[in-house]
PDB file of C-alpha atoms and ligand atoms in Angstrom:
ATOM      1  CA  MET G   1      84.162  -9.894  -5.868  1.00  0.00           C
ATOM      2  CA  SER G   2      84.314  -7.267  -3.422  1.00  0.00           C
ATOM      3  CA  GLU G   3      87.866  -7.095  -1.991  1.00  0.00           C
ATOM      4  CA  CYS G   4      86.046  -6.011   1.693  1.00  0.00           C
ATOM      5  CA  LEU G   5      87.258  -7.569   4.556  1.00  0.00           C
ATOM      6  CA  PHE G   6      83.774  -8.620   5.603  1.00  0.00           C
ATOM      7  CA  CYS G   7      82.388  -9.618   2.723  1.00  0.00           C
ATOM      8  CA  ARG G   8      85.616 -12.409   2.478  1.00  0.00           C
ATOM      9  CA  ILE G   9      84.282 -13.358   5.743  1.00  0.00           C
ATOM     10  CA  ILE G  10      80.622 -13.713   4.883  1.00  0.00           C
ATOM     11  CA  ARG G  11      82.377 -15.881   1.306  1.00  0.00           C
ATOM     12  CA  ARG G  12      84.965 -17.544   4.114  1.00  0.00           C
ATOM     13  CA  GLU G  13      87.615 -16.895   2.487  1.00  0.00           C
ATOM     14  CA  ILE G  14      89.060 -15.258   6.015  1.00  0.00           C
ATOM     15  CA  PRO G  15      88.156 -17.638   9.182  1.00  0.00           C
ATOM     16  CA  ALA G  16      86.023 -15.802  11.821  1.00  0.00           C
ATOM     17  CA  SER G  17      83.703 -17.487  14.939  1.00  0.00           C
ATOM     18  CA  ILE G  18      80.105 -17.310  13.463  1.00  0.00           C
ATOM     19  CA  VAL G  19      77.663 -17.069  15.864  1.00  0.00           C
ATOM     20  CA  TYR G  20      74.736 -15.923  13.639  1.00  0.00           C
ATOM     21  CA  GLU G  21      73.721 -16.885   9.834  1.00  0.00           C
ATOM     22  CA  ASP G  22      70.578 -16.854   7.696  1.00  0.00           C
ATOM     23  CA  ASP G  23      70.132 -15.311   4.195  1.00  0.00           C
ATOM     24  CA  ARG G  24      70.676 -11.889   5.367  1.00  0.00           C
ATOM     25  CA  VAL G  25      72.869 -11.615   8.219  1.00  0.00           C
ATOM     26  CA  LEU G  26      75.698 -12.846   9.566  1.00  0.00           C
ATOM     27  CA  ALA G  27      76.818 -12.576  13.312  1.00  0.00           C
ATOM     28  CA  PHE G  28      80.649 -13.069  14.292  1.00  0.00           C
ATOM     29  CA  ASN G  29      83.035 -12.692  16.812  1.00  0.00           C
ATOM     30  CA  ASP G  30      84.882  -9.561  16.999  1.00  0.00           C
ATOM     31  CA  ILE G  31      88.847 -10.267  16.250  1.00  0.00           C
ATOM     32  CA  ASN G  32      89.782  -7.543  19.281  1.00  0.00           C
ATOM     33  CA  PRO G  33      87.721  -8.212  22.079  1.00  0.00           C
ATOM     34  CA  GLN G  34      86.424  -5.311  23.911  1.00  0.00           C
ATOM     35  CA  ALA G  35      84.575  -6.771  26.149  1.00  0.00           C
ATOM     36  CA  PRO G  36      83.446 -10.394  27.393  1.00  0.00           C
ATOM     37  CA  LEU G  37      81.118 -10.958  24.444  1.00  0.00           C
ATOM     38  CA  HIS G  38      81.724  -8.698  21.405  1.00  0.00           C
ATOM     39  CA  ALA G  39      80.357  -9.716  18.223  1.00  0.00           C
ATOM     40  CA  LEU G  40      80.288  -8.044  15.248  1.00  0.00           C
ATOM     41  CA  VAL G  41      76.597  -8.274  13.395  1.00  0.00           C
ATOM     42  CA  ILE G  42      76.686  -7.794   9.289  1.00  0.00           C
ATOM     43  CA  PRO G  43      74.315  -7.840   6.625  1.00  0.00           C
ATOM     44  CA  LYS G  44      74.984  -9.990   4.009  1.00  0.00           C
ATOM     45  CA  ARG G  45      74.843  -7.049   1.674  1.00  0.00           C
ATOM     46  CA  HIS G  46      77.581  -4.892   1.344  1.00  0.00           C
ATOM     47  CA  ILE G  47      76.621  -1.529   2.485  1.00  0.00           C
ATOM     48  CA  GLU G  48      80.005   1.183   3.198  1.00  0.00           C
ATOM     49  CA  SER G  49      78.149   2.496   6.020  1.00  0.00           C
ATOM     50  CA  LEU G  50      75.093   4.292   7.652  1.00  0.00           C
ATOM     51  CA  ASN G  51      75.438   7.460   5.440  1.00  0.00           C
ATOM     52  CA  ALA G  52      74.327   4.617   2.902  1.00  0.00           C
ATOM     53  CA  LEU G  53      71.484   3.228   3.829  1.00  0.00           C
ATOM     54  CA  ALA G  54      68.398   3.712   1.691  1.00  0.00           C
ATOM     55  CA  PRO G  55      64.698   3.767   2.708  1.00  0.00           C
ATOM     56  CA  GLU G  56      64.380   0.090   1.356  1.00  0.00           C
ATOM     57  CA  ASP G  57      67.225  -0.797   3.994  1.00  0.00           C
ATOM     58  CA  ASP G  58      64.801  -0.109   7.309  1.00  0.00           C
ATOM     59  CA  ALA G  59      64.136  -3.365   7.031  1.00  0.00           C
ATOM     60  CA  LEU G  60      66.930  -4.806   6.949  1.00  0.00           C
ATOM     61  CA  VAL G  61      68.731  -2.409   9.627  1.00  0.00           C
ATOM     62  CA  GLY G  62      66.461  -3.282  11.871  1.00  0.00           C
ATOM     63  CA  GLU G  63      67.099  -7.373  11.244  1.00  0.00           C
ATOM     64  CA  LEU G  64      70.677  -6.251  12.519  1.00  0.00           C
ATOM     65  CA  ALA G  65      69.476  -4.523  15.852  1.00  0.00           C
ATOM     66  CA  ARG G  66      66.539  -7.643  16.754  1.00  0.00           C
ATOM     67  CA  ARG G  67      69.992  -9.900  16.250  1.00  0.00           C
ATOM     68  CA  ALA G  68      71.855  -8.625  17.850  1.00  0.00           C
ATOM     69  CA  ALA G  69      69.047  -8.800  21.002  1.00  0.00           C
ATOM     70  CA  ALA G  70      68.349 -12.442  20.559  1.00  0.00           C
ATOM     71  CA  ILE G  71      72.206 -12.876  20.493  1.00  0.00           C
ATOM     72  CA  ALA G  72      72.907 -11.174  23.520  1.00  0.00           C
ATOM     73  CA  ARG G  73      69.538 -12.767  25.099  1.00  0.00           C
ATOM     74  CA  ASP G  74      71.032 -16.143  24.174  1.00  0.00           C
ATOM     75  CA  LYS G  75      74.251 -15.647  25.831  1.00  0.00           C
ATOM     76  CA  GLY G  76      72.497 -14.444  29.237  1.00  0.00           C
ATOM     77  CA  PHE G  77      72.809 -10.490  28.747  1.00  0.00           C
ATOM     78  CA  ALA G  78      68.911  -8.964  28.036  1.00  0.00           C
ATOM     79  CA  GLU G  79      68.605  -7.984  31.981  1.00  0.00           C
ATOM     80  CA  ARG G  80      72.411  -6.930  32.871  1.00  0.00           C
ATOM     81  CA  GLY G  81      71.919  -5.243  29.535  1.00  0.00           C
ATOM     82  CA  PHE G  82      74.894  -4.844  26.854  1.00  0.00           C
ATOM     83  CA  ARG G  83      75.917  -2.152  23.805  1.00  0.00           C
ATOM     84  CA  THR G  84      75.382  -1.778  20.591  1.00  0.00           C
ATOM     85  CA  VAL G  85      77.100   0.325  18.514  1.00  0.00           C
ATOM     86  CA  PHE G  86      77.539   1.204  14.924  1.00  0.00           C
ATOM     87  CA  ASN G  87      80.863   3.644  14.117  1.00  0.00           C
ATOM     88  CA  THR G  88      80.774   5.801  11.092  1.00  0.00           C
ATOM     89  CA  ASN G  89      83.568   7.497   9.631  1.00  0.00           C
ATOM     90  CA  ALA G  90      86.486   8.936  10.845  1.00  0.00           C
ATOM     91  CA  ASP G  91      85.200  10.697  14.185  1.00  0.00           C
ATOM     92  CA  ALA G  92      83.752   7.734  15.340  1.00  0.00           C
ATOM     93  CA  GLY G  93      86.442   5.412  14.591  1.00  0.00           C
ATOM     94  CA  GLN G  94      85.213   3.306  11.560  1.00  0.00           C
ATOM     95  CA  THR G  95      88.294   1.333  10.077  1.00  0.00           C
ATOM     96  CA  VAL G  96      86.106  -1.531   8.183  1.00  0.00           C
ATOM     97  CA  PHE G  97      84.118   0.254   5.492  1.00  0.00           C
ATOM     98  CA  HIS G  98      80.763  -2.595   5.639  1.00  0.00           C
ATOM     99  CA  ILE G  99      77.752  -1.505   8.027  1.00  0.00           C
ATOM    100  CA  HIS G 100      78.429  -4.071  11.260  1.00  0.00           C
ATOM    101  CA  LEU G 101      76.439  -3.362  14.793  1.00  0.00           C
ATOM    102  CA  HIS G 102      78.973  -4.155  17.634  1.00  0.00           C
ATOM    103  CA  LEU G 103      77.486  -5.829  20.717  1.00  0.00           C
ATOM    104  CA  LEU G 104      79.268  -5.663  23.901  1.00  0.00           C
ATOM    105  CA  ALA G 105      78.710  -7.055  26.868  1.00  0.00           C
ATOM    106  CA  GLY G 106      79.782  -8.814  29.987  1.00  0.00           C
ATOM    107  CA  ARG G 107      81.217  -5.644  32.207  1.00  0.00           C
ATOM    108  CA  GLY G 108      80.388  -2.510  32.870  1.00  0.00           C
ATOM    109  CA  LEU G 109      79.951   0.034  30.268  1.00  0.00           C
ATOM    110  CA  THR G 110      80.858   3.619  30.555  1.00  0.00           C
ATOM    111  CA  TRP G 111      79.294   6.458  29.012  1.00  0.00           C
ATOM    112  CA  PRO G 112      80.746   8.684  27.698  1.00  0.00           C
ATOM    113  CA  PRO G 113      82.046   6.877  25.119  1.00  0.00           C
ATOM    114  CA  GLY G 114      85.676   7.852  24.956  1.00  0.00           C
TER     115      GLY G 114
HETATM  116  P1  5GP H   1      84.751  -0.361  13.382  1.00  0.00           P
HETATM  117  O1  5GP H   1      86.611  -0.013  13.903  1.00  0.00           O
HETATM  118  O2  5GP H   1      85.271  -0.113  11.821  1.00  0.00           O
HETATM  119  O3  5GP H   1      83.428   0.052  13.975  1.00  0.00           O
HETATM  120  O4  5GP H   1      84.924  -1.887  13.900  1.00  0.00           O
HETATM  121  C1  5GP H   1      85.595  -2.491  13.017  1.00  0.00           C
HETATM  122  C2  5GP H   1      85.837  -3.620  13.977  1.00  0.00           C
HETATM  123  O5  5GP H   1      86.500  -5.272  13.387  1.00  0.00           O
HETATM  124  C3  5GP H   1      87.057  -4.088  15.031  1.00  0.00           C
HETATM  125  O6  5GP H   1      86.305  -3.819  16.380  1.00  0.00           O
HETATM  126  C4  5GP H   1      87.812  -5.049  14.828  1.00  0.00           C
HETATM  127  O7  5GP H   1      88.492  -6.011  15.693  1.00  0.00           O
HETATM  128  C5  5GP H   1      86.817  -5.719  13.691  1.00  0.00           C
HETATM  129  N1  5GP H   1      87.931  -6.482  13.301  1.00  0.00           N
HETATM  130  C6  5GP H   1      88.948  -6.216  12.056  1.00  0.00           C
HETATM  131  N2  5GP H   1      89.844  -7.084  11.395  1.00  0.00           N
HETATM  132  C7  5GP H   1      88.756  -8.123  11.737  1.00  0.00           C
HETATM  133  C8  5GP H   1      89.061  -9.423  11.124  1.00  0.00           C
HETATM  134  O8  5GP H   1      89.444 -10.190  10.298  1.00  0.00           O
HETATM  135  N3  5GP H   1      88.429 -10.489  11.859  1.00  0.00           N
HETATM  136  C9  5GP H   1      87.122 -10.154  13.061  1.00  0.00           C
HETATM  137  N4  5GP H   1      86.775 -10.876  12.961  1.00  0.00           N
HETATM  138  N5  5GP H   1      87.312  -9.451  13.178  1.00  0.00           N
HETATM  139  C10 5GP H   1      88.092  -8.287  12.485  1.00  0.00           C
HETATM  140 ZN1   ZN H   2      81.997  -5.937   2.178  1.00  0.00          ZN
END
């Protein structure tokens, strides 16, 4: 069994505020939100980062992106806009090594990011 934090959330060993679930994807609210909507969209299969993706994962990554857009739409942010981010390794600030797509919305988000 993986000791990975997000694998433990998938197994319900750690509570989370879940906003979407199907056979392959889970989405839950970030514990330290950086915007009024800050959800993490993850594959149920453990993959460490974008660096570990294989061509066979293309459809799964597409599902993460489309699910993030669907959640943003359902919560009323499709028109105003939203940001989706994959952090990869140290310089990007990745702290949990299970791929997660950040979904941020509900305030003006500056560019470039910090
Ligand atoms: P990263 O920095 O790896 O891109 O993002 C990891 C995210 O996971 C952070 O935004 C952090 O707040 C969130 N996080 C860390 N631990 C937990 C947790 O136990 N529950 C939830 N819901 N989010 C977490
Ligand atoms: Zn994991």
